[in-house]
Amino acid sequence: MTFLTIGHRGVMGVEPENTLRSYLRAERSGMDAIALDLRLSKDGALVALHDPEVDRTTDGSGAVADLTLAELSGLDAGEGERVPVFEDVLDAVRVPLRVSVRDRAAAGVLAELLLRRDLTARVEVASSDEALLAGTARQVPGVRTVLHADSADDTAGDLVARARTAGAATIAVDIRRLSLETVEAAHAAGLRVTGLGVNTLDQLRLARALGLDGAATDFPEIRSTGRFTA
């Protein structure tokens, strides 16, 4: 199957992360998909932010969950960009999206949106929480899910077992922690594997040598390089 190049939070190595500007550049760069993060505002809106607080990525401060959508929308998320609402992202770009959620409340709102807009063919849901992924799959029949492997202690067998518990089709692992054993065990179980943090030519070569199904990267040039890297 085709080796997928996934723009991480857009192309956050060159644009403000999780902003429309970053997503649009990722799409223009030819990324096969875009990975982004969702959190709930105080008034229940799904917004694209990675951290639980806005301090690092905006000119504001405080927890996302304590700020209304109006308050979040007034923040500068970098170079004049605003914190986008997820539905605005859906309307701005056409490429497939890998959406990370971390709590059940956000997952529930996302599930309702996926059903309402019939997005199962376009959006896959990622999380490190097996129960969250399994619950989303029950709510949204046919949705594709991705298990983020967040523990350095997981063995290849552990990861496969966790993915099966979650009903995930893909495992995403930091390229620095990936082994051939993990990739082979996942593939033997019918799972796809993507590497996270593939940001250098050496890391891209490693991703291809391990037989990965794709790579998430911060930089647009990895997309063009990847097409010619065996």
CSV table of C-alpha atoms in Angstrom, one decimal, residues 50-158:
chain,number,residue,atom,x,y,z
A,50,HIS,CA,-2.9,20.4,21.6
A,51,ASP,CA,-2.1,21.5,25.1
A,52,PRO,CA,-4.6,21.6,28.0
A,53,GLU,CA,-3.6,25.3,28.4
A,54,VAL,CA,-3.4,28.0,25.8
A,55,ASP,CA,-0.2,29.6,27.2
A,56,ARG,CA,2.4,27.9,24.9
A,57,THR,CA,0.7,28.4,21.6
A,58,THR,CA,-1.2,31.6,22.0
A,59,ASP,CA,-0.9,35.1,23.5
A,60,GLY,CA,-3.4,34.1,26.2
A,61,SER,CA,-3.2,32.1,29.4
A,62,GLY,CA,-5.4,29.6,31.2
A,63,ALA,CA,-7.0,26.2,30.6
A,64,VAL,CA,-8.9,25.6,27.4
A,65,ALA,CA,-11.7,24.1,29.4
A,66,ASP,CA,-12.1,27.4,31.4
A,67,LEU,CA,-12.3,29.6,28.3
A,68,THR,CA,-15.4,30.2,26.1
A,69,LEU,CA,-15.2,29.9,22.3
A,70,ALA,CA,-15.5,33.7,22.1
A,71,GLU,CA,-12.5,34.1,24.4
A,72,LEU,CA,-10.4,31.4,22.5
A,73,SER,CA,-11.3,33.0,19.2
A,74,GLY,CA,-9.9,36.3,20.3
A,75,LEU,CA,-6.4,34.9,21.0
A,76,ASP,CA,-3.5,35.1,18.6
A,77,ALA,CA,-2.3,31.6,17.8
A,78,GLY,CA,0.8,32.8,16.0
A,79,GLU,CA,1.4,35.2,13.2
A,80,GLY,CA,-2.1,36.6,13.5
A,81,GLU,CA,-3.8,33.2,13.2
A,82,ARG,CA,-6.8,32.4,15.4
A,83,VAL,CA,-7.7,29.2,17.3
A,84,PRO,CA,-9.8,27.3,14.7
A,85,VAL,CA,-13.1,25.5,15.4
A,86,PHE,CA,-13.0,22.0,14.0
A,87,GLU,CA,-15.9,22.6,11.6
A,88,ASP,CA,-13.9,25.5,10.1
A,89,VAL,CA,-11.0,23.0,9.5
A,90,LEU,CA,-13.3,20.6,7.8
A,91,ASP,CA,-14.5,23.3,5.5
A,92,ALA,CA,-11.0,24.8,4.8
A,93,VAL,CA,-9.2,21.7,3.6
A,94,ARG,CA,-10.2,18.6,1.7
A,95,VAL,CA,-7.5,16.0,2.7
A,96,PRO,CA,-8.3,13.2,5.2
A,97,LEU,CA,-7.9,14.1,8.9
A,98,ARG,CA,-6.4,12.2,11.8
A,99,VAL,CA,-8.0,13.8,14.9
A,100,SER,CA,-6.6,13.3,18.4
A,101,VAL,CA,-8.8,13.5,21.4
A,102,ARG,CA,-7.9,12.9,25.1
A,103,ASP,CA,-11.1,12.9,27.1
A,104,ARG,CA,-14.5,11.3,26.9
A,105,ALA,CA,-16.4,14.6,26.7
A,106,ALA,CA,-14.6,15.8,23.6
A,107,ALA,CA,-14.9,12.3,22.1
A,108,GLY,CA,-18.6,12.4,22.6
A,109,VAL,CA,-19.0,15.8,20.8
A,110,LEU,CA,-16.8,14.6,18.0
A,111,ALA,CA,-18.8,11.4,17.6
A,112,GLU,CA,-22.0,13.4,17.2
A,113,LEU,CA,-20.3,15.6,14.6
A,114,LEU,CA,-19.0,12.6,12.6
A,115,LEU,CA,-22.5,11.2,12.5
A,116,ARG,CA,-24.2,14.4,11.6
A,117,ARG,CA,-21.8,15.3,8.8
A,118,ASP,CA,-21.2,11.7,7.7
A,119,LEU,CA,-17.4,12.0,8.1
A,120,THR,CA,-16.4,8.4,8.7
A,121,ALA,CA,-14.7,8.1,5.3
A,122,ARG,CA,-12.7,11.3,5.9
A,123,VAL,CA,-11.9,11.5,9.6
A,124,GLU,CA,-10.1,8.9,11.7
A,125,VAL,CA,-10.0,9.2,15.5
A,126,ALA,CA,-6.7,8.9,17.4
A,127,SER,CA,-6.1,8.5,21.2
A,128,SER,CA,-3.9,6.7,23.7
A,129,ASP,CA,-7.1,5.7,25.6
A,130,GLU,CA,-8.3,2.3,24.4
A,131,ALA,CA,-11.7,2.7,26.1
A,132,LEU,CA,-12.2,6.0,24.4
A,133,LEU,CA,-11.5,4.6,21.0
A,134,ALA,CA,-13.7,1.5,21.6
A,135,GLY,CA,-16.5,3.8,22.8
A,136,THR,CA,-16.2,6.0,19.7
A,137,ALA,CA,-16.4,3.0,17.4
A,138,ARG,CA,-19.6,1.9,19.1
A,139,GLN,CA,-21.1,5.4,18.7
A,140,VAL,CA,-19.9,5.8,15.1
A,141,PRO,CA,-20.1,2.5,13.2
A,142,GLY,CA,-17.4,2.3,10.6
A,143,VAL,CA,-15.1,4.9,12.0
A,144,ARG,CA,-11.4,4.2,11.7
A,145,THR,CA,-9.3,4.6,14.9
A,146,VAL,CA,-5.7,4.9,15.7
A,147,LEU,CA,-4.0,3.9,18.9
A,148,HIS,CA,-1.3,6.4,20.0
A,149,ALA,CA,1.4,4.3,21.8
A,150,ASP,CA,2.3,6.7,24.6
A,151,SER,CA,4.1,4.3,27.0
A,152,ALA,CA,7.8,3.5,26.5
A,153,ASP,CA,7.3,0.2,28.5
A,154,ASP,CA,4.9,-1.4,26.0
A,155,THR,CA,6.3,-4.4,24.3
A,156,ALA,CA,5.3,-5.4,20.7
A,157,GLY,CA,2.8,-7.8,22.2
A,158,ASP,CA,1.4,-5.2,24.5
